[in-house]
């Protein structure tokens, strides 16, 4: 009996200890929840919002597991989520805090702030007034709730004018028109940042539609565009070039369209941009803006139907520039819409648009033009890498639809385009039967035919040979061109070069003719000698004759001697020697000359002494202009390339860099 009683007594003691342990565990649980809550508040005060959210999540989860409902836990997490801009979750926690504790002033404060930032001031004011009626007046957040309620009331009052927030605010100190002019220099990303500066800045930016007229959310950044154009010298540039384009969210694009209203000037869809149906409907629902520029980039995800709808929506406005570079979705239907509605059109780019037929291009404008000799108003046409370049030149010799062209780009950078030429033989037969009485483009001032005279891949092809001769046969050079570019002109004949220089050298401002093996000193001497005799200098500003190995040093000297306005000179892989560089030094020393800013003499016969003299002349000119207080612009040499010059030693390079360091000139030279 004693043993059994002893056992029963010992068995009863654990049950009593279990009850005391349960009481202790409840106290420990509350202490643990409070510890997570305090840690979250401390991190919140230190602006460590992610860490604070982690602690608040632990506190809420532990309390929910044990069936504890505390409104302060949800209100604290709501404030943290509000700082992290997670408004949906923050609003849910704030409502839960108010549901648990109807007198939670922190919950009402968080709800009202979220609704106010979401653009719902009426609902925010109603929540704030409800909190003032039910919240505890002794709470610390009650005063903040009163201030929020009064500010919302003033915000909804139409007769209220925002007070000056700071005496140093430039918006309050400068005239309104000057502030708008300054704000227009900012891009869309910077405008979005400036909206958060103050209430006055927010009111000004949101109520000035002209600031949103050129949205840059839809284009690549300038740094990214420059990184794509320059060679990758570093890992950072390689990463930027390989980084895919990240399109902005649909909500951002829709907000830009809504704020721009009728002030939208530029509509651009860059490469790879996918515009959703909601964004498209938002754009089409806006009032018809005064659009001037439309562009859809390569591989744009816009469908042909979407492009057609956009054109029908915006073309009745003042659209003067439409560009579809390498946009394969554009076809003959879109060209018909442009011809029918684009009455103010001045520039058109259909480069690489293989679905656009040149015959349909002429037919589309033929149905709109009135009169046998009527012409379009298009002054700039870009048809690079288009299989219908030859067809366009032939039709332009017969019809005058594009007779007012001043800029024509018909470059072939992809030699595979030659394989798309169809029915070129019958087209040339038709061209021979045409009686050409005048040049097809009498007002042409800029011509780009890069790659048309290139025979690197398509050597001795029928298409490339016939297209090369077609340029001369259709009298494309029979006008006073100002800018001419023909890179990789290895197949240009001697007669073509002579005909071109006879008609255009006296008017050219830009001449880029590279790898023209048939260009020799006789062709240049035929013009430069006469010009020199008349003492009339050539107006050339940019000269690129790189790779023209047939031109002698005397021919280059005669050409450079007539050009006193040169700023960009590229004579790499030519016969340029010290005489040519000495003449360029004389141009730098001439006070009335513009001054050379870029000089490339890669793989030439110049010596170190001539390079040093040129650098000394540039440094002296820079010092004179810098000391001249009346000079509007200080000239400086930006680039000097003497790489692969066997006669330029390391001592000459070191001295040249020392002389040009005063103007931060980039000197390229292999030592």
XYZ file of C-alpha atoms in Angstrom:
671
model
C 0.000 0.000 0.000
C 2.813 2.375 0.812
C 4.504 1.698 -2.491
C 1.344 2.212 -4.450
C 0.607 5.454 -2.637
C 4.122 6.584 -3.244
C 3.710 5.911 -6.927
C 0.404 7.757 -7.075
C 1.985 10.741 -5.320
C 4.918 10.807 -7.681
C 2.566 10.464 -10.666
C 0.542 13.465 -9.548
C 3.550 15.759 -9.330
C 4.303 15.785 -13.101
C 0.731 16.819 -13.837
C 1.128 19.765 -11.499
C 4.487 20.650 -13.119
C 2.894 20.394 -16.593
C 0.311 23.028 -15.703
C 2.952 25.433 -14.420
C 5.072 24.798 -17.554
C 2.030 25.674 -19.730
C 1.619 28.951 -17.900
C 5.282 29.705 -18.347
C 5.158 28.811 -22.059
C 2.283 31.271 -22.616
C 4.301 34.045 -21.025
C 7.350 33.051 -23.073
C 5.223 33.070 -26.223
C 4.019 36.600 -25.583
C 7.562 37.684 -24.838
C 8.774 36.103 -28.080
C 6.076 37.858 -30.127
C 6.847 41.158 -28.417
C 10.565 40.667 -29.071
C 9.961 40.220 -32.839
C 7.671 43.252 -32.793
C 10.256 45.453 -31.025
C 13.019 44.327 -33.401
C 10.787 45.160 -36.365
C 10.045 48.646 -35.021
C 13.742 49.304 -34.377
C 14.671 48.304 -37.939
C 11.790 50.434 -39.227
C 13.155 53.507 -37.437
C 16.568 52.778 -38.946
C 14.968 52.562 -42.435
C 15.890 48.890 -42.749
C 12.475 48.053 -44.156
C 13.279 44.596 -45.497
C 14.649 43.446 -42.140
C 11.689 45.030 -40.372
C 9.287 43.169 -42.642
C 11.016 39.888 -41.815
C 10.603 40.442 -38.059
C 6.961 41.514 -38.418
C 6.205 38.446 -40.544
C 7.622 36.222 -37.769
C 5.557 38.002 -35.124
C 2.311 37.760 -37.130
C 2.910 34.113 -38.056
C 3.671 33.093 -34.464
C 0.620 34.957 -33.164
C -1.654 33.417 -35.808
C -0.346 29.931 -34.991
C -1.261 30.323 -31.319
C -4.590 32.025 -32.039
C -3.500 35.453 -30.767
C -5.122 38.415 -32.561
C -3.316 41.704 -31.961
C -4.064 44.744 -34.144
C -0.724 46.441 -33.516
C 1.125 43.591 -35.258
C -0.870 44.070 -38.470
C -0.674 47.878 -38.336
C 3.123 47.747 -37.878
C 3.515 45.393 -40.815
C 1.174 47.574 -42.873
C 3.405 50.619 -42.329
C 6.466 48.600 -43.348
C 4.786 47.363 -46.532
C 3.706 50.926 -47.286
C 7.336 52.067 -47.170
C 8.242 49.218 -49.513
C 5.550 50.423 -51.966
C 3.611 47.156 -51.674
C 0.284 48.928 -51.401
C -2.023 45.955 -51.926
C -0.596 43.936 -49.036
C -0.299 47.044 -46.875
C -3.963 47.909 -47.401
C -4.996 44.347 -46.513
C -3.021 44.429 -43.245
C -4.377 47.876 -42.345
C -7.959 46.673 -42.823
C -7.227 43.608 -40.700
C -5.807 45.827 -37.940
C -8.961 47.965 -37.971
C -11.146 44.834 -38.014
C -9.372 43.484 -34.913
C -9.198 46.811 -33.094
C -11.678 49.461 -34.205
C -9.768 52.102 -32.225
C -6.458 51.481 -34.039
C -5.386 54.942 -35.166
C -2.288 53.458 -36.829
C -4.481 51.250 -39.025
C -6.669 54.163 -40.114
C -3.559 56.276 -40.740
C -2.039 53.618 -42.986
C -5.284 53.043 -44.912
C -5.770 56.756 -45.572
C -2.167 57.231 -46.718
C -2.366 54.329 -49.158
C -5.643 55.529 -50.663
C -4.266 59.076 -50.999
C -1.174 57.855 -52.857
C -3.355 55.677 -55.085
C -5.155 58.771 -56.383
C -8.321 58.298 -54.286
C -8.368 61.339 -51.990
C -12.147 61.135 -51.402
C -11.954 57.603 -50.019
C -8.848 58.522 -48.022
C -10.646 61.469 -46.437
C -13.620 59.263 -45.519
C -11.333 56.715 -43.841
C -9.462 59.475 -41.974
C -12.720 60.970 -40.641
C -13.905 57.522 -39.576
C -10.641 57.023 -37.702
C -10.979 60.371 -35.925
C -14.414 59.313 -34.696
C -13.410 55.848 -33.453
C -9.685 55.945 -32.691
C -8.220 56.507 -29.268
C -7.386 60.190 -28.806
C -4.484 59.322 -26.512
C -2.632 57.362 -29.211
C 0.504 58.893 -30.701
C -0.798 58.414 -34.259
C -3.982 60.390 -33.549
C -2.289 63.763 -34.158
C -0.842 62.498 -37.440
C -4.310 61.349 -38.431
C -5.668 64.832 -37.731
C -2.977 66.427 -39.900
C -3.666 63.970 -42.727
C -7.382 64.683 -42.562
C -6.828 68.443 -42.764
C -4.367 68.132 -45.681
C -6.812 65.933 -47.604
C -9.588 68.449 -47.010
C -7.415 71.237 -48.399
C -6.390 69.061 -51.345
C -10.035 68.475 -52.291
C -10.934 72.157 -51.878
C -10.961 73.698 -55.415
C -10.368 77.202 -54.017
C -7.239 76.172 -52.151
C -3.844 77.201 -53.514
C -0.827 75.154 -52.387
C 1.367 77.075 -49.989
C 4.999 77.771 -50.688
C 6.830 74.794 -49.289
C 10.291 76.332 -49.203
C 11.879 79.678 -49.920
C 14.627 77.915 -51.840
C 12.252 76.022 -54.122
C 13.184 77.083 -57.704
C 9.609 76.593 -58.865
C 8.438 79.374 -56.540
C 11.324 81.716 -57.386
C 11.361 81.418 -61.205
C 8.692 82.418 -63.742
C 6.312 79.649 -64.722
C 7.289 79.661 -68.419
C 10.988 79.406 -67.525
C 10.281 76.483 -65.185
C 8.458 74.651 -67.972
C 11.353 75.291 -70.364
C 13.779 73.794 -67.849
C 11.516 70.829 -67.154
C 11.249 70.062 -70.866
C 14.966 69.304 -70.894
C 14.351 66.322 -68.588
C 13.435 62.895 -69.880
C 10.490 60.866 -68.639
C 12.514 58.967 -66.064
C 13.736 62.170 -64.440
C 10.228 63.615 -64.487
C 8.980 60.591 -62.564
C 11.686 61.205 -59.969
C 10.922 64.930 -59.738
C 7.259 64.164 -59.015
C 8.350 62.889 -55.587
C 10.192 66.069 -54.580
C 7.225 67.991 -53.224
C 3.518 68.566 -53.668
C 4.095 71.652 -55.797
C 6.424 69.758 -58.133
C 3.876 66.957 -58.396
C 1.094 69.412 -59.202
C 3.168 71.193 -61.849
C 4.443 68.071 -63.641
C 1.116 66.245 -63.669
C -0.786 69.262 -64.975
C 1.634 70.223 -67.765
C 0.981 67.812 -70.667
C 3.750 69.311 -72.807
C 6.335 67.773 -70.461
C 5.123 64.298 -71.470
C 5.124 64.997 -75.207
C 8.310 62.992 -75.894
C 8.211 59.914 -73.659
C 11.614 58.257 -73.308
C 10.321 55.178 -71.500
C 9.859 53.655 -74.954
C 13.441 54.102 -76.139
C 16.834 52.880 -75.062
C 19.023 55.065 -72.899
C 21.737 57.149 -74.631
C 24.465 55.213 -72.817
C 23.073 51.925 -74.058
C 22.755 53.237 -77.624
C 26.344 54.522 -77.545
C 27.552 51.191 -76.161
C 25.977 49.392 -79.103
C 27.681 51.682 -81.617
C 31.198 51.618 -80.154
C 33.468 48.574 -80.090
C 33.537 46.740 -76.788
C 36.855 47.531 -75.106
C 35.804 46.442 -71.610
C 33.682 43.785 -69.941
C 31.158 46.421 -68.859
C 30.581 47.483 -72.474
C 30.226 43.842 -73.528
C 27.651 43.239 -70.822
C 25.729 46.365 -71.857
C 25.752 45.288 -75.504
C 24.554 41.779 -74.655
C 21.960 42.887 -72.134
C 18.449 42.452 -73.569
C 16.117 45.424 -73.820
C 13.718 45.630 -70.885
C 10.428 47.138 -71.840
C 8.669 49.353 -69.257
C 5.536 48.025 -67.548
C 2.203 48.555 -69.243
C 1.022 50.739 -66.385
C 3.913 53.155 -66.939
C 3.237 53.436 -70.675
C -0.469 53.990 -70.067
C 0.268 56.691 -67.484
C 2.533 58.524 -69.940
C -0.139 58.412 -72.647
C -2.800 59.680 -70.245
C -0.664 62.565 -68.978
C 0.500 63.661 -72.442
C -3.102 64.202 -73.637
C -2.925 66.140 -76.947
C 0.712 67.159 -76.487
C 2.196 63.837 -77.656
C 4.790 64.625 -80.339
C 6.818 61.407 -80.651
C 5.495 57.828 -80.774
C 8.362 55.336 -80.806
C 8.331 51.546 -80.477
C 11.955 50.379 -80.142
C 13.378 47.006 -81.019
C 11.645 44.172 -79.217
C 8.933 46.283 -77.527
C 5.734 44.287 -76.962
C 2.718 46.580 -76.548
C -0.276 44.908 -74.964
C -3.860 45.356 -76.069
C -4.649 47.509 -73.005
C -1.840 49.931 -73.791
C -2.937 50.143 -77.414
C -6.527 50.850 -76.418
C -5.328 53.518 -73.970
C -3.352 55.189 -76.728
C -6.240 55.094 -79.195
C -8.664 56.383 -76.539
C -6.600 59.545 -76.038
C -7.529 62.660 -78.029
C -5.733 62.821 -81.363
C -2.406 64.512 -80.564
C -0.200 66.741 -82.673
C 2.154 63.912 -83.540
C 5.169 64.773 -85.671
C 7.313 61.628 -85.469
C 6.339 57.920 -85.639
C 8.892 55.110 -85.488
C 8.646 51.347 -85.087
C 11.940 49.550 -84.574
C 13.392 46.289 -85.770
C 11.575 43.146 -84.601
C 8.870 45.198 -82.903
C 6.137 42.971 -81.493
C 3.392 45.158 -82.943
C 1.238 43.330 -85.445
C 0.400 44.662 -88.877
C -3.185 45.279 -87.766
C -2.024 47.301 -84.743
C 0.303 49.417 -86.889
C -2.570 50.036 -89.314
C -4.837 51.198 -86.470
C -2.172 53.534 -85.097
C -1.594 55.051 -88.525
C -5.312 55.655 -89.073
C -5.510 57.260 -85.629
C -2.555 59.645 -85.807
C -1.907 60.396 -89.506
C -4.664 63.032 -89.851
C -2.528 65.072 -87.442
C 0.635 66.980 -88.342
C 2.818 63.882 -88.854
C 5.928 64.788 -90.821
C 8.277 61.873 -90.061
C 7.464 58.144 -90.278
C 10.178 55.520 -89.859
C 9.841 51.730 -90.126
C 13.492 50.550 -90.153
C 13.597 46.779 -90.665
C 10.003 46.367 -89.484
C 8.879 43.323 -91.457
C 5.250 43.758 -90.380
C 4.863 46.834 -92.591
C 3.443 46.031 -96.014
C 1.634 47.595 -98.946
C -1.541 48.231 -96.918
C 0.299 50.475 -94.462
C 1.951 52.352 -97.334
C -1.497 52.937 -98.830
C -2.734 54.419 -95.553
C 0.333 56.676 -95.348
C -0.140 57.908 -98.918
C -3.834 58.566 -98.327
C -3.650 60.339 -94.964
C -0.053 61.590 -94.689
C -0.530 64.942 -96.400
C 2.180 66.641 -94.327
C 4.726 63.831 -94.612
C 8.328 64.945 -95.194
C 10.442 61.881 -94.261
C 9.821 58.165 -94.834
C 12.058 55.242 -93.822
C 11.232 51.766 -95.177
C 14.686 50.233 -94.829
C 14.560 46.454 -94.916
C 10.759 46.366 -95.313
C 10.755 43.532 -97.820
C 6.942 43.328 -97.843
C 6.716 46.830 -99.315
C 6.707 46.729 -103.105
C 8.220 49.699 -104.937
C 5.569 49.383 -107.625
C 2.829 49.634 -104.987
C 4.710 52.571 -103.473
C 4.379 54.536 -106.713
C 0.800 53.345 -107.267
C -0.231 54.444 -103.766
C 0.919 58.006 -104.363
C -0.294 57.978 -107.952
C -3.868 57.496 -106.689
C -3.511 60.523 -104.418
C -1.601 62.985 -106.593
C -3.529 65.188 -108.987
C -1.978 66.124 -112.304
C 0.530 64.461 -114.575
C 3.542 66.258 -113.081
C 2.401 66.323 -109.443
C 4.951 65.348 -106.808
C 4.798 64.380 -103.169
C 6.096 66.557 -100.370
C 8.519 63.880 -99.206
C 12.017 65.319 -98.953
C 13.789 62.422 -97.219
C 13.512 58.779 -98.282
C 15.519 55.931 -96.736
C 15.374 52.546 -98.489
C 18.518 50.883 -97.173
C 18.767 47.102 -97.670
C 15.602 47.078 -99.760
C 15.371 44.676 -102.725
C 13.596 47.331 -104.777
C 16.385 49.925 -104.957
C 17.008 49.352 -108.671
C 13.281 49.379 -109.373
C 12.916 52.669 -107.487
C 15.658 54.336 -109.532
C 14.133 53.160 -112.819
C 10.602 54.291 -111.932
C 11.913 57.635 -110.649
C 13.513 58.253 -114.054
C 10.086 57.946 -115.681
C 7.746 59.327 -113.014
C 8.222 62.432 -110.894
C 6.360 61.327 -107.775
C 9.446 61.832 -105.584
C 10.970 64.694 -107.528
C 11.338 66.881 -104.418
C 13.707 64.530 -102.643
C 16.623 66.236 -100.922
C 17.899 63.207 -98.959
C 18.143 59.691 -100.410
C 19.703 56.731 -98.600
C 19.959 53.614 -100.755
C 22.757 51.757 -98.982
C 23.218 47.992 -99.115
C 24.945 46.881 -95.946
C 23.716 43.296 -96.238
C 25.015 41.765 -99.451
C 22.316 39.088 -99.244
C 19.873 41.728 -100.503
C 21.267 41.222 -104.025
C 19.806 37.717 -104.032
C 16.305 39.217 -103.577
C 16.491 41.213 -106.824
C 13.867 39.876 -109.205
C 13.198 40.545 -112.892
C 16.178 42.876 -113.131
C 16.745 42.051 -116.818
C 13.257 43.160 -118.034
C 13.497 46.176 -115.766
C 16.736 47.282 -117.436
C 15.185 46.731 -120.867
C 12.350 49.017 -119.821
C 14.913 51.569 -118.600
C 16.686 51.595 -121.974
C 13.418 52.506 -123.712
C 12.844 55.482 -121.394
C 13.955 58.849 -122.690
C 15.559 60.615 -119.716
C 15.361 64.360 -120.226
C 16.419 65.505 -116.757
C 17.758 64.188 -113.476
C 15.138 62.307 -111.419
C 15.969 64.268 -108.256
C 17.061 67.792 -109.231
C 16.964 69.050 -105.617
C 18.951 66.154 -104.154
C 21.522 67.314 -101.596
C 22.431 64.146 -99.663
C 23.087 60.708 -101.168
C 24.147 57.540 -99.353
C 24.999 54.455 -101.424
C 27.192 52.559 -98.966
C 27.886 49.045 -100.198
C 26.394 49.498 -103.663
C 29.874 49.528 -105.199
C 31.154 46.760 -102.928
C 32.185 43.470 -104.552
C 33.571 41.665 -101.523
C 30.870 38.983 -101.513
C 28.904 39.525 -104.701
C 31.879 39.813 -107.028
C 30.994 39.694 -110.747
C 27.299 39.254 -110.015
C 24.873 40.457 -112.636
C 22.748 42.300 -110.069
C 25.582 44.225 -108.418
C 27.190 45.164 -111.745
C 23.963 46.421 -113.284
C 22.984 48.365 -110.166
C 26.412 50.012 -110.110
C 26.049 51.217 -113.710
C 22.431 52.223 -113.141
C 23.509 54.986 -110.760
C 25.347 56.720 -113.599
C 22.794 55.918 -116.311
C 19.865 57.478 -114.482
C 21.841 60.717 -113.949
C 21.731 60.379 -110.186
C 24.959 62.378 -109.860
C 23.869 65.201 -112.165
C 23.179 67.616 -109.321
C 25.043 69.653 -106.744
C 25.274 67.217 -103.854
C 26.364 68.487 -100.458
C 26.763 65.177 -98.609
C 27.853 61.977 -100.304
C 28.707 58.632 -98.741
C 29.814 55.518 -100.613
C 31.682 53.209 -98.283
C 33.404 50.119 -99.702
C 33.422 51.433 -103.283
C 35.865 48.903 -104.678
C 33.927 48.375 -107.929
C 33.408 52.043 -108.827
C 34.915 52.652 -112.251
C 37.187 55.494 -113.323
C 34.455 57.051 -115.494
C 31.941 56.982 -112.654
C 34.391 58.697 -110.319
C 35.226 61.370 -112.904
C 31.558 62.032 -113.701
C 30.742 62.366 -110.004
C 33.588 64.764 -109.189
C 32.934 66.901 -112.265
C 29.366 67.594 -111.158
C 29.597 67.688 -107.350
C 33.065 68.405 -105.967
C 32.590 72.169 -105.915
C 29.470 71.887 -103.724
C 30.323 68.967 -101.401
C 30.432 69.537 -97.654
C 30.820 65.868 -96.742
C 32.675 63.273 -98.825
C 32.978 59.708 -97.557
C 34.450 57.541 -100.316
C 36.370 54.560 -98.956
C 38.288 51.749 -100.681
C 37.777 53.297 -104.105
C 40.678 51.599 -105.867
C 39.902 53.290 -109.199
C 40.083 56.776 -107.721
C 43.425 58.288 -108.748
C 45.148 61.637 -108.752
C 43.966 62.462 -112.290
C 40.342 62.484 -111.198
C 41.070 64.889 -108.349
C 43.473 67.052 -110.349
C 40.803 67.683 -112.977
C 38.829 69.637 -110.383
C 41.315 70.838 -107.780
C 43.582 72.514 -110.334
C 40.749 74.570 -111.740
C 39.462 75.484 -108.346
C 42.891 76.520 -107.160
C 43.365 78.694 -110.248
C 40.127 80.512 -109.462
C 41.177 80.874 -105.810
C 37.839 79.474 -104.668
C 38.304 76.979 -101.827
C 36.156 73.868 -101.635
C 33.481 73.824 -98.900
C 34.450 70.352 -97.655
C 33.989 69.924 -93.907
C 34.224 66.137 -93.518
C 36.596 64.101 -95.715
C 37.016 60.307 -95.618
C 39.175 58.704 -98.297
C 40.421 55.765 -96.242
C 41.619 52.832 -98.302
C 41.876 54.794 -101.576
C 45.306 53.435 -102.442
C 45.217 54.780 -106.009
C 45.420 58.418 -104.942
C 48.992 59.703 -104.697
C 50.342 62.100 -102.114
C 50.312 64.908 -104.711
C 46.622 64.324 -105.368
C 45.783 64.385 -101.661
C 47.887 67.524 -101.236
C 46.061 69.276 -104.074
C 42.698 68.345 -102.536
C 43.590 69.334 -98.968
C 45.081 72.643 -100.142
C 41.668 73.698 -101.467
C 39.782 72.788 -98.256
C 40.069 75.408 -95.522
C 36.957 74.333 -93.598
C 37.953 70.757 -92.776
C 37.028 69.508 -89.298
C 37.021 65.698 -89.774
C 39.740 64.071 -91.899
C 40.287 60.324 -92.372
C 43.181 59.385 -94.652
C 44.125 56.014 -93.191
C 45.733 53.454 -95.503
C 46.453 56.075 -98.155
C 49.634 57.606 -99.610
C 49.467 60.610 -97.247
C 52.928 61.801 -96.201
C 54.557 64.776 -94.467
C 53.531 67.187 -97.213
C 49.846 66.459 -96.589
C 50.261 66.738 -92.823
C 52.173 70.023 -93.244
C 49.283 71.429 -95.248
C 46.879 70.370 -92.494
C 49.163 72.131 -90.008
C 48.869 75.317 -92.077
C 45.076 75.002 -91.916
C 45.255 74.759 -88.129
C 47.466 77.869 -87.979
C 45.053 79.840 -90.171
C 42.891 82.023 -87.877
C 39.894 82.046 -90.216
C 39.855 78.247 -90.680
C 37.420 76.093 -88.731
C 40.146 73.883 -87.283
C 40.556 70.129 -87.537
C 38.863 68.249 -84.701
C 39.398 64.620 -85.819
C 42.430 63.446 -87.795
C 43.046 59.787 -88.694
C 46.375 58.936 -90.350
C 46.516 55.243 -89.568
C 49.015 53.233 -91.653
C 50.423 56.232 -93.565
C 53.938 57.506 -94.294
C 53.970 60.466 -91.902
C 56.979 60.883 -89.600
C 57.279 61.756 -85.924
C 58.618 65.273 -86.630
C 55.580 66.184 -88.719
C 53.241 64.803 -86.057
C 55.013 66.881 -83.384
C 54.689 70.046 -85.482
C 50.982 69.392 -85.985
C 50.459 68.812 -82.248
C 52.364 72.009 -81.397
C 50.206 74.019 -83.819
C 47.030 72.590 -82.294
C 48.180 73.395 -78.757
C 49.075 76.959 -79.742
C 45.695 77.509 -81.411
C 43.900 76.166 -78.338
C 45.798 78.532 -76.026
C 45.015 81.525 -78.224
C 41.302 80.795 -78.304
C 41.164 80.010 -74.600
C 42.754 83.367 -73.763
C 40.404 85.189 -76.119
C 37.487 86.390 -74.042
C 35.358 87.167 -77.101
C 35.560 83.641 -78.516
C 32.098 82.042 -78.638
C 33.457 78.495 -78.778
C 36.881 77.163 -77.828
C 38.165 74.799 -80.491
C 40.052 71.640 -79.529
C 41.440 68.550 -81.237
C 39.405 65.566 -80.084
C 41.174 62.627 -81.788
C 44.561 62.045 -83.394
C 45.199 58.563 -84.785
C 48.769 57.791 -85.914
C 48.602 54.085 -85.229
C 50.600 51.667 -87.410
C 52.823 54.470 -88.698
C 56.295 52.963 -88.996
C 58.088 56.334 -89.000
C 56.458 57.585 -85.786
C 58.571 56.552 -82.806
C 57.809 56.311 -79.116
C 59.557 59.624 -78.339
C 57.386 61.471 -80.865
C 54.246 59.844 -79.461
C 55.169 60.773 -75.885
C 55.883 64.394 -76.857
C 52.672 64.592 -78.893
C 50.595 63.356 -75.980
C 52.288 65.845 -73.690
C 51.513 68.730 -76.055
C 47.888 67.711 -76.558
C 47.188 66.906 -72.905
C 46.137 70.522 -72.394
C 42.974 69.862 -74.423
C 42.448 66.197 -73.389
C 42.982 64.875 -76.895
C 42.747 61.132 -77.456
C 45.987 60.035 -79.162
C 46.001 56.557 -80.675
C 49.461 55.211 -81.415
C 51.183 51.864 -81.042
C 54.523 52.143 -79.240
